[in-house]
Amino acid sequence: MSTLPPSSDTPDVRGRRVAMVTLGCARNEVDSEELAGRLSVAGWELVDEPSEADAVLVNTCGFVDVAKKDSIDAILAASDMKSDGAGPTAVVAVGCLAERYGADLASSLPEADAVLGFDDYPQISESLRRIVEGERPAAHEPRDRRHLLPISPVDRPSGTAHVPGHGSSSGVDAHVGEEPTWTPPMLRSRLSGSPVAPVKLASGCDRRCTFCAIPSFRGAFVSRPPLDVIAETTWLVSEGVREVVLVSENSTSYGKDLGDLRLLESLLGQFAETGVDRVRVAYLQPAEVRPDLLRVMAQTPEIASYFDLSFQHASPDVLRRMRRFGGRDAFIDLVTRIRQLAPEAGIRSNVIVGFPGETREEFEELLGFLEEARLDAVGVFGYSDEDGTEAMTLPDKVPADEISRRVDEALTLVEELMAQRAEDRIGEQVRVIVESLETDDSGDLMAIGRAEHQGPDDGSTSVRLAGGVAEVGQVLHAVVVDSEGVDLVAEPTSAV
């Protein structure tokens, strides 16, 4: 992508180099590319290797302990590269960990030359220039970002809080007129050549799940205008993207702050005009899934028959303690309705075991649900206390060693079930978007990608090319001939 010259009223940063290091989820990937876009437009050169940069931005994750540790390790690794006359001059922490802990993180981690919050993103070039030149800005004091926008969702478009990844230079900018407010390259610069790219559908969350701290640092729920989502997707297609993954904290709430609770259904019908091959919707709340949404997702050609459902548990009592809704019967009914509409659909979920008060009987109810539902992909997480959450104060904590045992038991079950689901797909016709090319043990070329039912973290499909050729980004029509755990092996149904 071309780099525009810096504006005449700001110091020239041309010749200075910056590297992005991204931790965590796909939402962070979008935020990193927004930061890269702002820096590129201002004159910074984007480089892949932190050791070759003047400044390293570490986009951190602040969700669970292991992600926090990975983020801190990345900051320390970048700091270790600093030396006289070589390596980066400055290492800067941004992202969720930085936003969540602010000054506390800065004081405990002096290896970071600065800790910047989300509100610093619009001025990231000037902030980074000053840091490279030796200034050390005070880290921000964390605050509950849910309080930065009006309580009523329909009043949020008038808010002024910066929302990362929404493509506005300031404010929420929820423009719903006839022109999109999202304009490249100012607001996104791709950091990889992958044919798959995430797109922010919304940010924040209004739910109050007792185990989750994300709303406190990501803020209240804010939808992006449909025109901006479509404009960004169209631009990504021009950059070689074949699949976009719509990400948010809660995609089923899309549009509630724009006055239309069914806006997601109408938006999904607009992707045909972008030229994208496949659109995947992530992060659906089971209690908010509507019959019309299921129908649109199952029947719209560009939309993957893929349902990322956040069940978290199956015991009604555990779910109530989590401040969530539903239970085994309701969830099985939802899975059944999906498979009636789209028999080959992929369904994935995450579950938490060892939540405070979880009895053996409640845990076994979860296992029973997983056996009955036979999902394509399941993430199993052991409960751990998160700072500032209601669950920290709940009684009847499950001992850590018992949580570990339940995690192992659940993982053993879901790995077997997922392998069975993959085996059941032998003989199925699939469309695979090629993401990489590899050689097998015999030296034959294999095209690696994902079929419609496979999300970014849900396994892959390897297509045996048998002397043929393929390119990254190509769409291959194939038939599944074997499975290896959750992964599939396929052969082309036409010459490649």
Coordinates of C-alpha atoms in Angstrom, one line a residue:
M1 CA 0.0 0.0 0.0
S2 CA 1.3 3.5 -0.8
T3 CA 2.3 5.8 2.0
L4 CA 0.9 9.3 2.0
P5 CA 3.2 12.2 3.0
P6 CA 2.7 13.5 6.5
S7 CA 0.7 16.7 6.8
S8 CA 2.7 19.9 6.8
D9 CA 1.6 20.9 10.3
T10 CA 3.2 17.9 12.1
P11 CA 6.8 16.9 12.5
D12 CA 8.2 14.8 9.8
V13 CA 8.6 11.1 10.8
R14 CA 9.6 9.8 7.4
G15 CA 12.5 7.4 7.6
R16 CA 11.4 6.1 11.0
R17 CA 10.4 2.5 11.3
V18 CA 7.8 0.8 13.4
A19 CA 6.9 -2.9 14.0
M20 CA 3.6 -4.2 15.3
V21 CA 3.4 -7.2 17.6
T22 CA -0.2 -8.5 18.1
L23 CA -1.4 -10.7 20.9
G24 CA -4.9 -12.1 21.5
C25 CA -8.0 -12.3 19.4
A26 CA -9.0 -11.2 15.9
R27 CA -10.4 -8.0 17.2
N28 CA -6.9 -7.0 18.2
E29 CA -5.7 -7.9 14.7
V30 CA -8.1 -5.2 13.4
D31 CA -6.9 -2.7 16.0
S32 CA -3.3 -3.3 15.0
E33 CA -4.0 -2.7 11.4
E34 CA -5.8 0.5 12.3
L35 CA -2.7 1.6 14.2
A36 CA -0.6 0.6 11.2
G37 CA -2.8 2.6 8.9
R38 CA -2.6 5.7 11.0
L39 CA 1.2 5.4 11.3
S40 CA 1.7 4.6 7.6
V41 CA -0.2 7.7 6.5
A42 CA 1.8 9.8 8.9
G43 CA 5.0 8.7 7.3
W44 CA 6.2 5.8 9.4
E45 CA 7.7 2.8 7.6
L46 CA 6.1 -0.5 8.7
V47 CA 8.6 -3.3 9.1
D48 CA 8.0 -7.0 10.1
E49 CA 11.0 -7.5 12.4
P50 CA 11.0 -5.7 15.8
S51 CA 14.8 -5.8 15.7
E52 CA 14.8 -3.6 12.6
A53 CA 12.4 -0.9 14.0
D54 CA 12.9 2.3 15.8
A55 CA 9.7 1.6 17.8
V56 CA 7.8 -1.5 18.6
L57 CA 4.1 -1.4 19.4
V58 CA 3.0 -4.4 21.4
N59 CA -0.8 -4.8 21.1
T60 CA -1.6 -6.7 24.2
C61 CA -4.4 -9.0 25.4
G62 CA -5.8 -8.6 28.9
F63 CA -8.5 -11.3 29.0
V64 CA -7.1 -14.2 31.0
D65 CA -3.9 -15.0 32.9
V66 CA -2.2 -16.9 30.2
A67 CA -2.9 -14.1 27.7
K68 CA -1.6 -11.5 30.1
K69 CA 1.6 -13.5 30.6
D70 CA 2.1 -13.8 26.8
S71 CA 1.7 -10.1 26.4
I72 CA 4.2 -9.3 29.1
D73 CA 6.6 -11.8 27.7
A74 CA 6.3 -10.0 24.3
I75 CA 7.0 -6.7 25.8
L76 CA 10.1 -8.1 27.6
A77 CA 11.3 -9.8 24.4
A78 CA 11.1 -6.5 22.5
S79 CA 12.8 -4.6 25.3
D80 CA 15.7 -7.1 25.2
M81 CA 16.4 -6.1 21.6
K82 CA 17.3 -2.6 22.7
S83 CA 21.0 -1.8 22.7
D84 CA 23.3 1.0 21.9
G85 CA 23.0 1.8 18.2
A86 CA 20.9 -1.3 17.3
G87 CA 17.4 -2.6 17.8
P88 CA 14.4 -0.5 18.8
T89 CA 14.7 2.8 20.7
A90 CA 11.2 2.5 22.2
V91 CA 8.8 -0.3 23.2
V92 CA 5.2 0.8 23.7
A93 CA 2.4 -1.2 25.2
V94 CA -1.1 -0.7 23.7
G95 CA -4.2 -2.9 23.6
C96 CA -6.4 -4.4 26.2
L97 CA -3.8 -5.1 28.9
A98 CA -2.6 -1.5 28.6
E99 CA -6.1 -0.1 28.7
R100 CA -7.2 -2.3 31.6
Y101 CA -4.2 -1.7 33.9
G102 CA -2.7 1.6 32.7
A103 CA -0.4 3.2 35.3
D104 CA -0.2 0.0 37.4
L105 CA 1.2 -1.9 34.4
A106 CA 3.6 0.9 33.7
S107 CA 5.0 0.9 37.2
S108 CA 5.3 -2.8 37.3
L109 CA 6.9 -3.1 33.9
P110 CA 9.5 -0.4 33.4
E111 CA 10.7 -2.3 30.3
A112 CA 7.8 -0.6 28.5
D113 CA 8.8 3.0 27.6
A114 CA 5.1 3.9 27.5
V115 CA 1.7 2.4 28.2
L116 CA -1.0 4.0 26.0
G117 CA -4.8 3.5 26.1
F118 CA -7.4 3.4 23.4
D119 CA -7.9 7.2 23.5
D120 CA -4.3 7.6 22.4
Y121 CA -4.9 5.8 19.1
P122 CA -6.0 8.8 17.0
Q123 CA -2.8 10.6 17.9
I124 CA -0.6 7.5 17.8
S125 CA 2.0 8.9 15.3
E126 CA 2.7 12.1 17.4
S127 CA 2.8 10.1 20.6
L128 CA 5.2 7.6 19.2
R129 CA 7.5 10.3 17.7
R130 CA 7.8 11.9 21.1
I131 CA 8.5 8.6 22.8
V132 CA 11.2 7.7 20.3
E133 CA 12.8 11.1 21.0
G134 CA 13.0 10.3 24.7
E135 CA 9.8 11.6 26.2
R136 CA 8.0 9.4 28.7
P137 CA 4.3 10.2 28.8
A138 CA 2.4 9.4 32.0
A139 CA 0.4 6.2 31.6
H140 CA -3.4 6.7 31.7
E141 CA -5.4 5.9 34.8
P142 CA -7.8 3.0 34.0
R143 CA -11.5 3.8 34.0
D144 CA -14.6 1.8 33.3
R145 CA -15.3 2.5 29.6
R146 CA -18.9 1.6 29.9
H147 CA -19.4 5.0 31.6
L148 CA -18.0 6.9 28.5
L149 CA -21.1 6.4 26.4
P150 CA -24.8 7.0 27.1
I151 CA -26.7 4.3 29.0
S152 CA -29.3 4.2 26.3
P153 CA -28.0 2.4 23.2
V154 CA -29.8 4.6 20.7
D155 CA -28.0 7.7 22.2
R156 CA -24.5 6.2 21.7
P157 CA -24.0 7.4 18.1
S158 CA -23.6 10.9 19.6
G159 CA -20.8 9.8 22.0
T160 CA -17.2 11.0 21.7
A161 CA -15.2 8.0 23.1
H162 CA -12.7 6.5 20.6
V163 CA -13.7 3.0 19.6
P164 CA -10.7 1.1 18.1
G165 CA -11.2 -0.6 14.8
H166 CA -14.3 1.4 13.9
G167 CA -12.5 3.6 11.4
S168 CA -13.2 7.1 12.8
S169 CA -10.6 9.7 13.5
S170 CA -12.5 10.7 16.7
G171 CA -15.6 9.7 18.5
V172 CA -18.0 6.8 17.8
D173 CA -18.8 8.3 14.4
A174 CA -21.8 6.1 13.8
H175 CA -22.8 7.8 10.6
V176 CA -25.8 6.2 8.9
G177 CA -26.2 8.5 5.9
E178 CA -25.5 7.8 2.2
E179 CA -21.7 7.7 2.3
P180 CA -19.4 5.6 4.4
T181 CA -17.0 7.3 6.9
W182 CA -14.4 4.5 6.6
T183 CA -11.7 5.5 4.1
P184 CA -8.5 3.6 3.4
P185 CA -5.5 3.8 3.7
M186 CA -5.9 6.1 6.7
L187 CA -7.7 3.7 8.8
R188 CA -6.3 0.3 8.0
S189 CA -3.0 -1.1 6.6
R190 CA -2.8 -4.8 6.2
L191 CA 0.0 -6.5 8.1
S192 CA -0.2 -9.9 6.4
G193 CA -1.0 -11.3 3.0
S194 CA -3.6 -13.8 4.2
P195 CA -6.7 -14.2 2.1
V196 CA -8.7 -14.2 5.3
A197 CA -9.2 -11.0 7.3
P198 CA -11.3 -10.0 10.3
V199 CA -13.6 -7.0 10.1
K200 CA -15.1 -5.2 13.2
L201 CA -18.9 -5.5 13.2
A202 CA -19.2 -3.9 16.7
S203 CA -17.3 -3.3 19.9
G204 CA -18.1 -3.5 23.6
C205 CA -20.8 -5.4 25.4
D206 CA -23.8 -4.6 27.5
R207 CA -24.1 -8.0 29.1
R208 CA -23.0 -8.5 32.7
C209 CA -21.6 -12.0 32.7
T210 CA -20.1 -12.5 36.2
F211 CA -16.9 -14.1 34.9
C212 CA -16.0 -11.5 32.3
A213 CA -14.1 -8.2 32.7
I214 CA -14.1 -7.3 29.0
P215 CA -17.0 -4.7 29.1
S216 CA -15.1 -2.7 31.7
F217 CA -12.2 -2.0 29.3
R218 CA -13.8 -2.4 25.9
G219 CA -16.9 -0.4 26.9
A220 CA -20.6 -0.4 26.1
F221 CA -21.9 -2.0 22.9
V222 CA -21.4 0.1 19.8
S223 CA -22.3 -1.0 16.3
R224 CA -20.5 0.1 13.2
P225 CA -22.6 1.7 10.4
P226 CA -23.5 -0.9 7.7
L227 CA -22.0 1.3 5.0
D228 CA -18.6 1.3 6.8
V229 CA -18.6 -2.5 7.1
I230 CA -19.4 -2.9 3.4
A231 CA -16.8 -0.3 2.4
E232 CA -14.1 -2.0 4.4
T233 CA -15.0 -5.4 3.0
T234 CA -14.9 -4.0 -0.5
W235 CA -11.5 -2.5 0.1
L236 CA -10.2 -5.8 1.6
V237 CA -11.4 -7.7 -1.5
S238 CA -9.3 -5.3 -3.6
E239 CA -6.3 -6.2 -1.5
G240 CA -6.7 -9.9 -2.2
V241 CA -9.0 -11.0 0.6
R242 CA -11.4 -13.9 -0.2
E243 CA -13.0 -14.4 3.3
V244 CA -13.9 -11.8 6.0
V245 CA -14.7 -12.8 9.5
L246 CA -17.1 -10.4 11.2
V247 CA -16.0 -10.0 14.8
S248 CA -17.3 -8.3 17.9
E249 CA -18.0 -9.1 21.5
N250 CA -21.6 -9.9 20.7
S251 CA -22.6 -10.0 17.0
T252 CA -26.3 -10.8 17.7
S253 CA -26.8 -7.4 19.3
Y254 CA -25.7 -5.6 16.1
G255 CA -27.9 -2.7 15.2
K256 CA -29.7 -2.2 18.6
D257 CA -27.9 1.2 19.0
L258 CA -28.8 2.1 15.4
G259 CA -32.5 1.6 15.9
D260 CA -32.8 -1.8 14.2
L261 CA -32.6 -5.0 16.1
R262 CA -32.7 -7.0 12.9
L263 CA -29.9 -5.0 11.2
L264 CA -27.5 -8.0 11.0
E265 CA -30.0 -9.9 8.9
S266 CA -30.2 -7.1 6.3
L267 CA -26.4 -6.4 6.4
L268 CA -25.6 -10.0 5.6
G269 CA -27.6 -9.7 2.4
Q270 CA -25.4 -6.8 1.2
F271 CA -22.1 -8.6 1.0
A272 CA -22.8 -9.9 -2.5
E273 CA -22.0 -6.4 -3.8
T274 CA -18.5 -6.5 -2.3
G275 CA -17.2 -9.4 -4.4
V276 CA -16.1 -11.3 -1.3
D277 CA -16.3 -15.1 -1.6
R278 CA -17.2 -15.9 2.0
V279 CA -18.4 -14.1 5.1
R280 CA -18.1 -15.7 8.5
V281 CA -20.0 -14.4 11.5
A282 CA -18.3 -14.9 14.9
Y283 CA -19.5 -14.4 18.5
L284 CA -23.2 -15.2 18.6
Q285 CA -25.0 -15.1 21.9
P286 CA -27.4 -18.1 22.0
A287 CA -30.1 -16.2 23.9
E288 CA -30.2 -13.6 21.2
V289 CA -30.2 -15.8 18.2
R290 CA -33.4 -15.2 16.1
P291 CA -35.1 -17.6 13.7
D292 CA -34.7 -15.1 10.8
L293 CA -31.0 -14.7 11.6
L294 CA -30.6 -18.5 11.4
R295 CA -32.4 -18.6 8.1
V296 CA -30.3 -15.8 6.6
M297 CA -27.1 -17.3 7.7
A298 CA -28.1 -20.7 6.4
Q299 CA -29.5 -19.6 3.0
T300 CA -27.4 -16.6 1.9
P301 CA -24.7 -17.8 -0.6
E302 CA -21.9 -15.6 0.6
I303 CA -22.5 -16.3 4.3
A304 CA -20.7 -19.4 5.7
S305 CA -23.0 -21.9 7.4
Y306 CA -21.0 -21.6 10.5
F307 CA -22.4 -20.8 13.9
D308 CA -20.1 -19.6 16.7
L309 CA -22.3 -19.9 19.7
S310 CA -21.2 -18.9 23.2
F311 CA -22.8 -21.5 25.3
Q312 CA -20.3 -21.4 28.2
H313 CA -22.2 -24.2 30.1
A314 CA -25.3 -26.3 29.9
S315 CA -26.6 -26.4 33.5
P316 CA -29.3 -23.8 34.0
D317 CA -28.2 -23.2 37.6
V318 CA -24.5 -22.5 36.6
L319 CA -25.7 -20.3 33.8
R320 CA -27.8 -18.2 36.2
R321 CA -24.7 -17.8 38.5
M322 CA -22.9 -16.6 35.3
R323 CA -25.8 -14.2 34.7
R324 CA -26.6 -15.9 31.4
F325 CA -29.6 -17.6 30.0
G326 CA -30.6 -21.0 28.6
G327 CA -29.7 -24.5 29.4
R328 CA -29.2 -28.0 27.9
D329 CA -32.7 -28.3 26.5
A330 CA -32.8 -24.8 24.9
F331 CA -29.3 -25.3 23.5
I332 CA -30.0 -28.7 22.0
D333 CA -33.1 -27.2 20.4
L334 CA -31.0 -24.4 18.9
V335 CA -28.4 -26.9 17.5
T336 CA -31.3 -29.0 16.1
R337 CA -32.8 -26.0 14.3
I338 CA -29.5 -25.1 12.8
R339 CA -28.9 -28.6 11.4
Q340 CA -32.4 -28.7 10.0
L341 CA -31.7 -25.5 8.0
A342 CA -28.1 -26.5 7.1
P343 CA -27.2 -30.1 7.7
E344 CA -23.5 -29.6 6.9
A345 CA -23.2 -26.4 9.1
G346 CA -20.3 -26.0 11.4
I347 CA -21.1 -25.3 15.0
R348 CA -18.5 -24.3 17.6
S349 CA -18.6 -23.1 21.2
N350 CA -16.5 -22.4 24.3
V351 CA -17.3 -23.8 27.8
I352 CA -16.1 -22.9 31.3
V353 CA -15.6 -25.7 33.8
G354 CA -15.1 -25.3 37.5
F355 CA -17.2 -22.1 37.8
P356 CA -17.9 -21.3 41.5
G357 CA -20.5 -23.6 42.9
E358 CA -20.3 -26.1 40.0
T359 CA -21.2 -29.5 41.4
R360 CA -20.3 -32.8 40.0
E361 CA -23.9 -33.2 38.8
E362 CA -23.8 -29.8 37.0
F363 CA -20.5 -30.7 35.4
E364 CA -21.9 -34.0 34.2
E365 CA -24.9 -32.1 32.7
L366 CA -22.4 -30.1 30.7
L367 CA -20.7 -33.4 29.5
G368 CA -24.1 -34.8 28.6
F369 CA -24.9 -31.8 26.5
L370 CA -21.6 -32.0 24.7
E371 CA -22.2 -35.6 23.9
E372 CA -25.7 -34.9 22.6
A373 CA -24.8 -31.8 20.6
R374 CA -21.7 -33.2 18.9
L375 CA -20.3 -29.8 18.0
D376 CA -17.6 -29.4 15.4
A377 CA -15.3 -27.4 17.7
V378 CA -15.3 -26.8 21.4
G379 CA -12.8 -24.7 23.5
V380 CA -12.6 -25.8 27.2
F381 CA -11.4 -23.4 29.8
G382 CA -10.9 -23.8 33.5
Y383 CA -12.4 -21.1 35.6
S384 CA -10.0 -18.5 37.1
D385 CA -10.8 -15.3 39.0
E386 CA -10.6 -12.1 37.0
D387 CA -9.9 -8.8 38.6
G388 CA -13.1 -6.7 39.1
T389 CA -15.6 -9.4 38.2
E390 CA -18.6 -10.4 40.3
A391 CA -17.5 -14.1 40.1
M392 CA -14.5 -13.3 42.3
T393 CA -16.9 -12.7 45.2
L394 CA -19.0 -15.8 44.7
P395 CA -18.8 -18.6 47.4
D396 CA -18.1 -22.3 47.0
K397 CA -15.0 -22.0 44.8
V398 CA -14.0 -25.3 43.2
P399 CA -10.4 -26.3 44.2
A400 CA -7.8 -25.7 41.5
D401 CA -6.8 -29.4 41.3
E402 CA -10.5 -30.4 40.8
I403 CA -10.8 -27.7 38.1
S404 CA -7.8 -29.2 36.4
R405 CA -9.2 -32.7 36.5
R406 CA -12.5 -31.5 35.1
V407 CA -10.7 -29.7 32.3
D408 CA -8.9 -32.8 31.4
E409 CA -12.0 -34.9 31.5
A410 CA -13.9 -32.5 29.3
L411 CA -11.0 -32.1 26.8
T412 CA -10.8 -35.9 26.5
L413 CA -14.5 -36.1 25.6
V414 CA -14.6 -33.2 23.2
E415 CA -11.5 -34.3 21.3
E416 CA -13.1 -37.6 20.7
L417 CA -16.4 -36.0 19.7
M418 CA -14.7 -33.5 17.4
A419 CA -12.7 -36.3 15.7
Q420 CA -16.0 -38.2 15.2
R421 CA -17.6 -35.1 13.6
A422 CA -14.6 -34.7 11.2
E423 CA -14.8 -38.4 10.3
D424 CA -18.5 -38.1 9.6
R425 CA -17.6 -35.5 6.9
I426 CA -15.8 -38.1 4.7
G427 CA -17.5 -38.0 1.3
E428 CA -18.7 -34.4 1.8
Q429 CA -18.2 -31.8 -0.9
V430 CA -16.3 -28.7 0.3
R431 CA -15.0 -25.4 -0.9
V432 CA -11.6 -24.6 0.5
I433 CA -10.0 -21.2 0.5
V434 CA -6.2 -21.8 0.2
E435 CA -4.2 -20.1 3.0
S436 CA -0.9 -21.8 2.5
L437 CA 1.0 -24.4 0.5
E438 CA 3.0 -27.2 2.0
T439 CA 4.6 -30.5 1.0
D440 CA 3.7 -33.8 2.6
D441 CA 6.0 -36.5 3.7
S442 CA 6.2 -37.8 0.1
G443 CA 7.1 -34.4 -1.3
D444 CA 3.7 -33.8 -2.9
L445 CA 2.2 -30.3 -2.8
M446 CA -0.7 -29.8 -0.4
A447 CA -3.0 -26.8 -0.4
I448 CA -4.0 -25.9 3.2
G449 CA -7.1 -23.9 4.0
R450 CA -10.5 -24.1 5.6
A451 CA -13.8 -25.3 4.5
E452 CA -17.0 -23.5 5.2
H453 CA -17.7 -25.2 8.5
Q454 CA -14.2 -24.5 9.8
G455 CA -13.5 -21.3 11.7
P456 CA -10.0 -19.7 12.1
D457 CA -9.2 -21.9 15.2
D458 CA -11.3 -25.0 14.3
G459 CA -8.9 -27.1 12.3
S460 CA -8.0 -27.1 8.6
T461 CA -8.5 -29.0 5.3
S462 CA -5.5 -30.3 3.4
V463 CA -6.2 -30.7 -0.4
R464 CA -3.9 -33.2 -2.1
L465 CA -3.0 -31.6 -5.4
A466 CA -1.6 -34.8 -7.0
G467 CA 0.8 -32.9 -9.3
G468 CA -1.5 -30.0 -9.8
V469 CA -0.8 -26.4 -8.7
A470 CA -2.7 -23.9 -6.6
E471 CA -2.2 -20.4 -5.3
V472 CA -2.9 -18.8 -1.9
G473 CA -6.3 -17.2 -2.1
Q474 CA -7.6 -19.7 -4.7
V475 CA -10.9 -21.4 -4.0
L476 CA -10.7 -25.2 -4.5
H477 CA -13.7 -27.5 -4.9
A478 CA -12.9 -30.8 -3.3
V479 CA -14.3 -34.0 -1.7
V480 CA -13.3 -35.1 1.8
V481 CA -11.5 -38.4 1.7
D482 CA -10.0 -38.7 5.2
S483 CA -9.7 -37.1 8.6
E484 CA -6.9 -36.6 11.1
G485 CA -8.4 -35.6 14.4
V486 CA -10.3 -32.4 13.7
D487 CA -8.5 -31.8 10.4
L488 CA -9.8 -33.0 7.0
V489 CA -7.9 -34.4 4.0
A490 CA -9.5 -33.8 0.6
E491 CA -9.0 -34.2 -3.1
P492 CA -10.0 -31.8 -5.9
T493 CA -13.1 -32.6 -7.8
S494 CA -11.8 -30.7 -10.8
A495 CA -8.3 -30.1 -12.3
V496 CA -6.1 -27.5 -10.5

